[in-house]
Amino acid sequence: MIDLRSDTVTLPSPAMRTALAQAELGDDVYGEDPTVNRLETLAAEMVGKEAALLVASGTMGNLAALLAHAERGQRVILGSESHIYHYEAGGASALGGLIYQTVPNLPDGRLDPVALQVALGWPEDVHRAPIGVICLENTHNRCGGAVLPPAYLEQVHTLARQHGLPLHLDGARMFNAAVALNLDVRELTRHVDSVQFCLSKGLSAPVGSVIAGSHTFVNRARRVRKMLGGGMRQAGVIAGAGIVALTEMVARLAEDHANARMLAGELAGMPGITLEPERVQTNIVIFELNDPAITPKQFLTALREQGVLMGGFGGRQVRAVTHYGITADEVRAAVAAVRAVLGG
Ligand SMILES: *Cc1c(COP(=O)(O)O)cnc(C)c1O
């Protein structure tokens, strides 16, 4: 199977399997797992923050970050298409008593600037719940892997500071953004107060995410992580693979981006498909099936019979994601499979 459903299906590299088998271990809840400590030190340095914390998943990382920043009854300002809002089971509300206030996302992943100003308005009005934190997402999943450039992050950071609010970045695929921009990831993270990024997904570790920020932030998040059941013991088995993810797997994301561009370029030319290839900036390709004779479900089933997996993405949209497990030849085979399905 050529599995383009998500970069979450990536399997660990041989170096990761060695690292996790040989990791030096201790009890991380006591702060005594040397491999976790090494990963957290490395991660903090790579993203230019005082401290970092290994968490079980991106969802846990975002939740711990939001609960570290905000009190019960406070608002979280976030994009209408954000992963936190759509795909994290409402955790900040259900478990943290926070209120999600969405601001419309523009197609390029930014927040509608006028709507953001309105959301931040009248903070002293007793009718309004106070705001605890503002969130951005980079790359932006539901906006097709769109990249937010440093200048935009800086602009929102300035605005957040003017309001005395922290800015959190859901950077699950932040390294994809940095590679696409050909910038050190610190050019992105310097404009946010906290960040979450996934070691799984494109970086191909089997488990784990990291959150990073100030010492104060990470100390609070560590307590929330414990409360959420995310204090793990000999977590160095995870961290060992995570260190390989950060040291060996970042630069190769460019290959995934090239494969995604090739896929988008080929699909865009096919009858039955609507796709703007210039919008594909990283490893995510979202397209629309415009032939009413075939439903997305029929399309995906027929594609599966050809040995290719893609994912439905709501309405008539389909998503394909390139990753460590996919070669350029497999992309060409996937293109041929789509052509066969739509032509047949
Ligand atoms: C995958 C993802 C997450 C959550 O990560 P999990 O490890 O799957 O919980 C958060 N934000 C974005 C943008 C993601 O793509």
CSV table of C-alpha atoms and ligand atoms in Angstrom, one decimal:
chain,number,residue,atom,x,y,z
A,1,MET,CA,0.0,0.0,0.0
A,2,ILE,CA,1.1,3.5,-0.8
A,3,ASP,CA,-0.3,5.3,2.3
A,4,LEU,CA,-0.8,9.0,1.8
A,5,ARG,CA,-3.5,9.4,4.4
A,6,SER,CA,-1.2,11.2,6.9
A,7,ASP,CA,2.4,11.7,7.9
A,8,THR,CA,1.3,10.1,11.2
A,9,VAL,CA,1.8,6.6,9.6
A,10,THR,CA,5.5,7.0,9.4
A,11,LEU,CA,7.6,4.2,11.0
A,12,PRO,CA,10.8,4.8,12.9
A,13,SER,CA,14.1,4.9,11.0
A,14,PRO,CA,16.7,2.1,11.7
A,15,ALA,CA,18.7,4.7,13.7
A,16,MET,CA,15.6,5.4,15.9
A,17,ARG,CA,15.1,1.7,16.5
A,18,THR,CA,18.7,1.4,17.7
A,19,ALA,CA,18.4,4.6,19.8
A,20,LEU,CA,15.2,3.4,21.6
A,21,ALA,CA,16.7,0.0,22.2
A,22,GLN,CA,19.9,1.4,23.7
A,23,ALA,CA,18.6,4.5,25.5
A,24,GLU,CA,19.9,5.1,29.0
A,25,LEU,CA,16.8,5.2,31.3
A,26,GLY,CA,15.6,6.5,34.6
A,27,ASP,CA,12.3,7.6,36.2
A,28,ASP,CA,11.3,10.8,34.4
A,29,VAL,CA,8.7,11.8,36.9
A,30,TYR,CA,11.7,12.1,39.3
A,31,GLY,CA,13.5,14.0,36.5
A,32,GLU,CA,16.0,11.2,36.4
A,33,ASP,CA,15.7,9.8,32.8
A,34,PRO,CA,19.0,11.0,31.2
A,35,THR,CA,17.7,10.5,27.7
A,36,VAL,CA,14.5,12.5,28.3
A,37,ASN,CA,16.7,15.2,29.9
A,38,ARG,CA,18.9,15.2,26.8
A,39,LEU,CA,16.0,15.5,24.5
A,40,GLU,CA,14.4,18.4,26.4
A,41,THR,CA,17.7,20.3,26.5
A,42,LEU,CA,18.3,19.7,22.8
A,43,ALA,CA,14.7,20.7,21.9
A,44,ALA,CA,14.8,23.9,24.1
A,45,GLU,CA,18.1,24.9,22.4
A,46,MET,CA,16.8,24.1,18.9
A,47,VAL,CA,13.7,26.3,19.3
A,48,GLY,CA,15.5,29.0,21.3
A,49,LYS,CA,13.4,28.7,24.5
A,50,GLU,CA,14.5,28.4,28.2
A,51,ALA,CA,13.0,24.9,28.7
A,52,ALA,CA,11.1,22.1,27.0
A,53,LEU,CA,8.9,19.2,28.1
A,54,LEU,CA,8.3,15.8,26.4
A,55,VAL,CA,4.6,15.0,26.2
A,56,ALA,CA,2.7,12.0,24.9
A,57,SER,CA,1.1,13.6,21.9
A,58,GLY,CA,0.5,16.9,20.2
A,59,THR,CA,-3.0,17.0,21.7
A,60,MET,CA,-1.6,16.6,25.2
A,61,GLY,CA,1.0,19.3,24.4
A,62,ASN,CA,-1.5,21.9,23.2
A,63,LEU,CA,-3.8,21.1,26.2
A,64,ALA,CA,-1.0,21.3,28.8
A,65,ALA,CA,0.1,24.6,27.2
A,66,LEU,CA,-3.3,26.2,27.2
A,67,LEU,CA,-4.0,25.1,30.8
A,68,ALA,CA,-0.6,26.5,31.8
A,69,HIS,CA,-1.4,29.8,30.2
A,70,ALA,CA,-5.0,30.3,31.1
A,71,GLU,CA,-7.4,30.1,34.1
A,72,ARG,CA,-10.9,28.5,34.1
A,73,GLY,CA,-13.4,30.9,32.6
A,74,GLN,CA,-10.9,32.5,30.3
A,75,ARG,CA,-11.1,32.6,26.5
A,76,VAL,CA,-8.8,30.9,24.1
A,77,ILE,CA,-8.6,32.9,20.8
A,78,LEU,CA,-7.9,30.5,17.9
A,79,GLY,CA,-8.5,30.0,14.2
A,80,SER,CA,-11.8,28.7,13.0
A,81,GLU,CA,-9.9,26.0,11.0
A,82,SER,CA,-7.4,25.2,13.8
A,83,HIS,CA,-6.5,21.7,14.8
A,84,ILE,CA,-7.0,22.6,18.5
A,85,TYR,CA,-10.6,23.6,17.8
A,86,HIS,CA,-11.5,20.8,15.3
A,87,TYR,CA,-9.6,17.7,16.4
A,88,GLU,CA,-8.6,17.8,20.0
A,89,ALA,CA,-11.9,16.6,21.6
A,90,GLY,CA,-12.6,20.0,23.1
A,91,GLY,CA,-10.1,19.3,25.9
A,92,ALA,CA,-9.4,22.8,26.9
A,93,SER,CA,-13.1,23.4,27.5
A,94,ALA,CA,-14.1,20.0,28.9
A,95,LEU,CA,-11.1,19.6,31.2
A,96,GLY,CA,-9.8,23.1,31.7
A,97,GLY,CA,-13.0,25.2,31.7
A,98,LEU,CA,-11.6,27.4,28.9
A,99,ILE,CA,-13.9,29.0,26.3
A,100,TYR,CA,-12.9,28.6,22.6
A,101,GLN,CA,-13.5,31.8,20.6
A,102,THR,CA,-12.8,31.2,17.0
A,103,VAL,CA,-11.6,33.9,14.6
A,104,PRO,CA,-12.0,33.1,10.8
A,105,ASN,CA,-8.9,31.6,9.3
A,106,LEU,CA,-7.9,33.1,5.9
A,107,PRO,CA,-7.1,30.4,3.2
A,108,ASP,CA,-3.3,31.0,3.9
A,109,GLY,CA,-3.6,30.1,7.6
A,110,ARG,CA,-3.6,33.6,9.0
A,111,LEU,CA,-6.4,34.9,11.2
A,112,ASP,CA,-8.7,37.5,9.8
A,113,PRO,CA,-7.0,40.6,11.1
A,114,VAL,CA,-10.2,42.7,11.6
A,115,ALA,CA,-12.0,39.8,13.4
A,116,LEU,CA,-9.0,39.3,15.6
A,117,GLN,CA,-9.0,43.0,16.6
A,118,VAL,CA,-12.8,42.6,17.4
A,119,ALA,CA,-12.2,39.5,19.5
A,120,LEU,CA,-9.5,41.3,21.5
A,121,GLY,CA,-11.7,44.4,22.1
A,122,TRP,CA,-13.3,45.7,25.3
A,123,PRO,CA,-11.2,43.6,27.7
A,124,GLU,CA,-12.5,45.6,30.7
A,125,ASP,CA,-16.2,45.0,29.8
A,126,VAL,CA,-17.6,42.8,32.6
A,127,HIS,CA,-19.9,41.1,30.1
A,128,ARG,CA,-16.9,39.5,28.4
A,129,ALA,CA,-14.9,36.5,29.6
A,130,PRO,CA,-11.2,37.5,30.0
A,131,ILE,CA,-8.8,36.2,27.4
A,132,GLY,CA,-6.1,33.8,28.6
A,133,VAL,CA,-4.2,33.0,25.4
A,134,ILE,CA,-4.0,33.4,21.6
A,135,CYS,CA,-3.1,30.5,19.3
A,136,LEU,CA,-1.7,30.2,15.8
A,137,GLU,CA,-0.9,27.1,13.8
A,138,ASN,CA,2.2,26.6,11.6
A,139,THR,CA,2.1,24.8,9.2
A,140,HIS,CA,-1.7,25.0,9.0
A,141,ASN,CA,-3.2,21.6,8.5
A,142,ARG,CA,-6.8,22.4,7.4
A,143,CYS,CA,-5.4,25.2,5.2
A,144,GLY,CA,-3.4,22.7,3.2
A,145,GLY,CA,-0.1,22.8,5.0
A,146,ALA,CA,0.2,26.6,4.6
A,147,VAL,CA,3.2,28.3,6.1
A,148,LEU,CA,3.0,31.4,8.3
A,149,PRO,CA,6.1,33.5,7.7
A,150,PRO,CA,8.1,35.1,10.6
A,151,ALA,CA,6.8,38.6,9.8
A,152,TYR,CA,3.2,37.5,10.4
A,153,LEU,CA,4.1,35.7,13.6
A,154,GLU,CA,5.9,38.9,14.8
A,155,GLN,CA,2.9,41.0,13.9
A,156,VAL,CA,0.5,38.8,16.0
A,157,HIS,CA,3.1,38.6,18.8
A,158,THR,CA,3.2,42.4,19.0
A,159,LEU,CA,-0.5,42.6,19.1
A,160,ALA,CA,-0.7,39.9,21.9
A,161,ARG,CA,1.9,41.8,23.9
A,162,GLN,CA,-0.1,45.1,23.6
A,163,HIS,CA,-2.9,43.2,25.2
A,164,GLY,CA,-0.7,41.5,27.8
A,165,LEU,CA,-1.5,38.1,26.4
A,166,PRO,CA,0.7,35.0,25.7
A,167,LEU,CA,0.9,33.7,22.1
A,168,HIS,CA,0.9,29.9,21.8
A,169,LEU,CA,2.0,28.2,18.5
A,170,ASP,CA,0.5,24.8,17.6
A,171,GLY,CA,3.6,23.9,15.6
A,172,ALA,CA,2.9,20.2,15.1
A,173,ARG,CA,4.6,20.6,11.6
A,174,MET,CA,6.7,23.6,12.5
A,175,PHE,CA,9.9,22.1,11.1
A,176,ASN,CA,8.1,21.7,7.8
A,177,ALA,CA,7.5,25.4,7.9
A,178,ALA,CA,11.1,26.2,8.7
A,179,VAL,CA,12.4,23.9,5.9
A,180,ALA,CA,9.9,25.4,3.4
A,181,LEU,CA,11.1,28.9,4.3
A,182,ASN,CA,14.7,27.7,4.4
A,183,LEU,CA,15.1,29.3,7.8
A,184,ASP,CA,16.3,28.3,11.2
A,185,VAL,CA,13.2,27.3,13.2
A,186,ARG,CA,14.1,29.9,15.8
A,187,GLU,CA,13.1,32.6,13.3
A,188,LEU,CA,9.5,31.2,13.8
A,189,THR,CA,9.6,30.4,17.5
A,190,ARG,CA,11.2,33.7,18.7
A,191,HIS,CA,7.8,35.3,18.0
A,192,VAL,CA,5.8,33.1,20.2
A,193,ASP,CA,5.7,32.5,24.0
A,194,SER,CA,5.2,28.8,23.8
A,195,VAL,CA,5.2,26.1,21.1
A,196,GLN,CA,4.1,22.6,20.6
A,197,PHE,CA,5.7,20.4,17.9
A,198,CYS,CA,5.4,16.7,17.0
A,199,LEU,CA,8.3,14.3,17.0
A,200,SER,CA,6.0,11.9,15.2
A,201,LYS,CA,4.4,12.9,11.9
A,202,GLY,CA,7.1,14.1,9.4
A,203,LEU,CA,10.0,13.6,11.8
A,204,SER,CA,9.0,10.0,12.0
A,205,ALA,CA,9.5,9.2,15.7
A,206,PRO,CA,7.0,6.6,16.9
A,207,VAL,CA,5.5,8.6,19.8
A,208,GLY,CA,5.8,12.1,21.3
A,209,SER,CA,5.6,15.8,21.1
A,210,VAL,CA,7.5,18.6,22.8
A,211,ILE,CA,6.3,21.9,24.3
A,212,ALA,CA,8.7,24.7,25.0
A,213,GLY,CA,8.7,28.2,26.5
A,214,SER,CA,10.0,30.0,29.6
A,215,HIS,CA,11.0,28.1,32.8
A,216,THR,CA,7.8,29.4,34.5
A,217,PHE,CA,5.6,28.1,31.6
A,218,VAL,CA,7.3,24.7,31.5
A,219,ASN,CA,7.0,24.3,35.3
A,220,ARG,CA,3.3,24.9,35.1
A,221,ALA,CA,2.9,22.7,32.1
A,222,ARG,CA,4.8,19.9,33.9
A,223,ARG,CA,2.2,19.9,36.7
A,224,VAL,CA,-0.7,19.9,34.1
A,225,ARG,CA,1.0,17.0,32.3
A,226,LYS,CA,1.0,15.0,35.6
A,227,MET,CA,-2.6,15.9,36.1
A,228,LEU,CA,-3.5,14.6,32.6
A,229,GLY,CA,-1.7,11.3,33.3
A,230,GLY,CA,1.2,12.2,31.1
A,231,GLY,CA,4.0,11.8,33.6
A,232,MET,CA,5.8,8.9,32.1
A,233,ARG,CA,8.5,6.8,33.8
A,234,GLN,CA,11.3,5.4,31.6
A,235,ALA,CA,10.2,7.7,28.8
A,236,GLY,CA,13.8,7.6,27.4
A,237,VAL,CA,12.7,4.9,25.1
A,238,ILE,CA,10.5,7.5,23.4
A,239,ALA,CA,13.0,10.3,23.8
A,240,GLY,CA,15.8,8.3,22.3
A,241,ALA,CA,13.9,8.2,19.0
A,242,GLY,CA,13.0,11.8,19.5
A,243,ILE,CA,16.6,12.8,19.6
A,244,VAL,CA,17.2,11.1,16.3
A,245,ALA,CA,14.1,12.8,14.9
A,246,LEU,CA,15.6,16.2,15.8
A,247,THR,CA,19.1,15.5,14.7
A,248,GLU,CA,18.6,13.4,11.5
A,249,MET,CA,15.1,13.9,10.2
A,250,VAL,CA,14.6,17.6,9.8
A,251,ALA,CA,16.5,18.4,6.6
A,252,ARG,CA,14.9,15.5,4.7
A,253,LEU,CA,11.5,17.1,5.0
A,254,ALA,CA,12.5,19.0,1.8
A,255,GLU,CA,12.1,15.7,0.0
A,256,ASP,CA,8.5,15.3,1.2
A,257,HIS,CA,7.8,18.9,0.0
A,258,ALA,CA,9.3,18.1,-3.4
A,259,ASN,CA,7.1,15.0,-3.6
A,260,ALA,CA,4.0,16.9,-2.6
A,261,ARG,CA,4.7,19.5,-5.3
A,262,MET,CA,5.1,16.8,-7.9
A,263,LEU,CA,1.9,15.1,-6.8
A,264,ALA,CA,0.0,18.5,-6.8
A,265,GLY,CA,1.4,19.4,-10.3
A,266,GLU,CA,0.3,16.1,-11.8
A,267,LEU,CA,-3.2,16.0,-10.1
A,268,ALA,CA,-3.9,19.6,-11.0
A,269,GLY,CA,-3.8,18.8,-14.7
A,270,MET,CA,-6.4,16.0,-14.4
A,271,PRO,CA,-10.0,16.3,-15.4
A,272,GLY,CA,-12.3,15.7,-12.4
A,273,ILE,CA,-9.9,17.4,-10.0
A,274,THR,CA,-9.7,21.0,-8.8
A,275,LEU,CA,-6.4,21.9,-7.2
A,276,GLU,CA,-4.3,25.1,-7.1
A,277,PRO,CA,-0.7,23.6,-7.1
A,278,GLU,CA,0.8,27.0,-6.1
A,279,ARG,CA,-0.9,26.6,-2.7
A,280,VAL,CA,1.0,23.5,-1.9
A,281,GLN,CA,3.9,24.8,0.2
A,282,THR,CA,4.8,21.8,2.3
A,283,ASN,CA,3.8,18.1,2.5
A,284,ILE,CA,0.0,18.4,2.4
A,285,VAL,CA,-2.0,18.3,-0.8
A,286,ILE,CA,-5.7,19.0,-0.6
A,287,PHE,CA,-7.9,18.8,-3.7
A,288,GLU,CA,-11.5,18.7,-4.6
A,289,LEU,CA,-13.3,16.1,-6.7
A,290,ASN,CA,-15.4,18.2,-9.2
A,291,ASP,CA,-17.0,15.4,-11.1
A,292,PRO,CA,-20.5,14.7,-9.6
A,293,ALA,CA,-20.5,11.2,-11.0
A,294,ILE,CA,-18.0,10.1,-8.4
A,295,THR,CA,-18.3,10.6,-4.6
A,296,PRO,CA,-15.2,11.0,-2.4
A,297,LYS,CA,-16.1,7.7,-0.8
A,298,GLN,CA,-16.2,5.9,-4.2
A,299,PHE,CA,-13.0,7.6,-5.2
A,300,LEU,CA,-11.2,6.5,-2.1
A,301,THR,CA,-12.4,2.9,-2.3
A,302,ALA,CA,-11.4,2.6,-6.0
A,303,LEU,CA,-8.0,4.1,-5.1
A,304,ARG,CA,-7.6,1.6,-2.3
A,305,GLU,CA,-8.2,-1.2,-4.9
A,306,GLN,CA,-5.3,0.3,-6.9
A,307,GLY,CA,-3.1,0.1,-3.8
A,308,VAL,CA,-3.2,3.8,-2.8
A,309,LEU,CA,-4.7,5.3,0.4
A,310,MET,CA,-5.8,8.9,0.7
A,311,GLY,CA,-8.1,10.6,3.2
A,312,GLY,CA,-11.5,12.2,2.9
A,313,PHE,CA,-11.3,15.8,4.2
A,314,GLY,CA,-14.9,16.9,4.4
A,315,GLY,CA,-17.3,17.7,1.6
A,316,ARG,CA,-15.8,16.8,-1.8
A,317,GLN,CA,-12.2,17.3,-0.5
A,318,VAL,CA,-9.5,14.7,-0.4
A,319,ARG,CA,-6.1,15.0,1.4
A,320,ALA,CA,-2.8,13.3,0.5
A,321,VAL,CA,0.3,13.8,2.7
A,322,THR,CA,3.8,12.9,1.7
A,323,HIS,CA,6.3,11.6,4.3
A,324,TYR,CA,9.3,9.5,5.2
A,325,GLY,CA,7.6,6.3,4.0
A,326,ILE,CA,6.9,7.6,0.5
A,327,THR,CA,9.4,7.8,-2.4
A,328,ALA,CA,9.1,9.8,-5.6
A,329,ASP,CA,8.4,6.6,-7.5
A,330,GLU,CA,5.5,5.9,-5.2
A,331,VAL,CA,4.1,9.3,-5.9
A,332,ARG,CA,4.3,8.6,-9.6
A,333,ALA,CA,2.5,5.3,-9.0
A,334,ALA,CA,-0.2,7.1,-6.9
A,335,VAL,CA,-0.7,9.6,-9.8
A,336,ALA,CA,-1.2,6.7,-12.2
A,337,ALA,CA,-3.7,5.1,-9.8
A,338,VAL,CA,-5.7,8.4,-9.6
A,339,ARG,CA,-5.7,8.6,-13.4
A,340,ALA,CA,-6.9,5.1,-13.7
A,341,VAL,CA,-9.7,5.7,-11.2
A,342,LEU,CA,-10.9,8.9,-12.7
A,343,GLY,CA,-10.5,7.7,-16.3
A,344,GLY,CA,-12.3,4.4,-15.7
B,1,LIG,C1,-1.5,16.2,14.5
B,1,LIG,C2,-1.7,17.6,15.0
B,1,LIG,C3,-1.8,17.8,16.3
B,1,LIG,C4,-2.0,16.8,17.4
B,1,LIG,O1,-1.0,15.8,17.4
B,1,LIG,P1,-1.3,14.3,18.0
B,1,LIG,O2,0.0,13.8,18.3
B,1,LIG,O3,-2.0,13.6,16.8
B,1,LIG,O4,-2.2,14.5,19.2
B,1,LIG,C5,-2.0,19.2,16.7
B,1,LIG,N1,-2.0,20.1,15.8
B,1,LIG,C6,-1.8,19.9,14.5
B,1,LIG,C7,-1.8,21.1,13.5
B,1,LIG,C8,-1.7,18.6,14.0
B,1,LIG,O5,-1.6,18.4,12.7
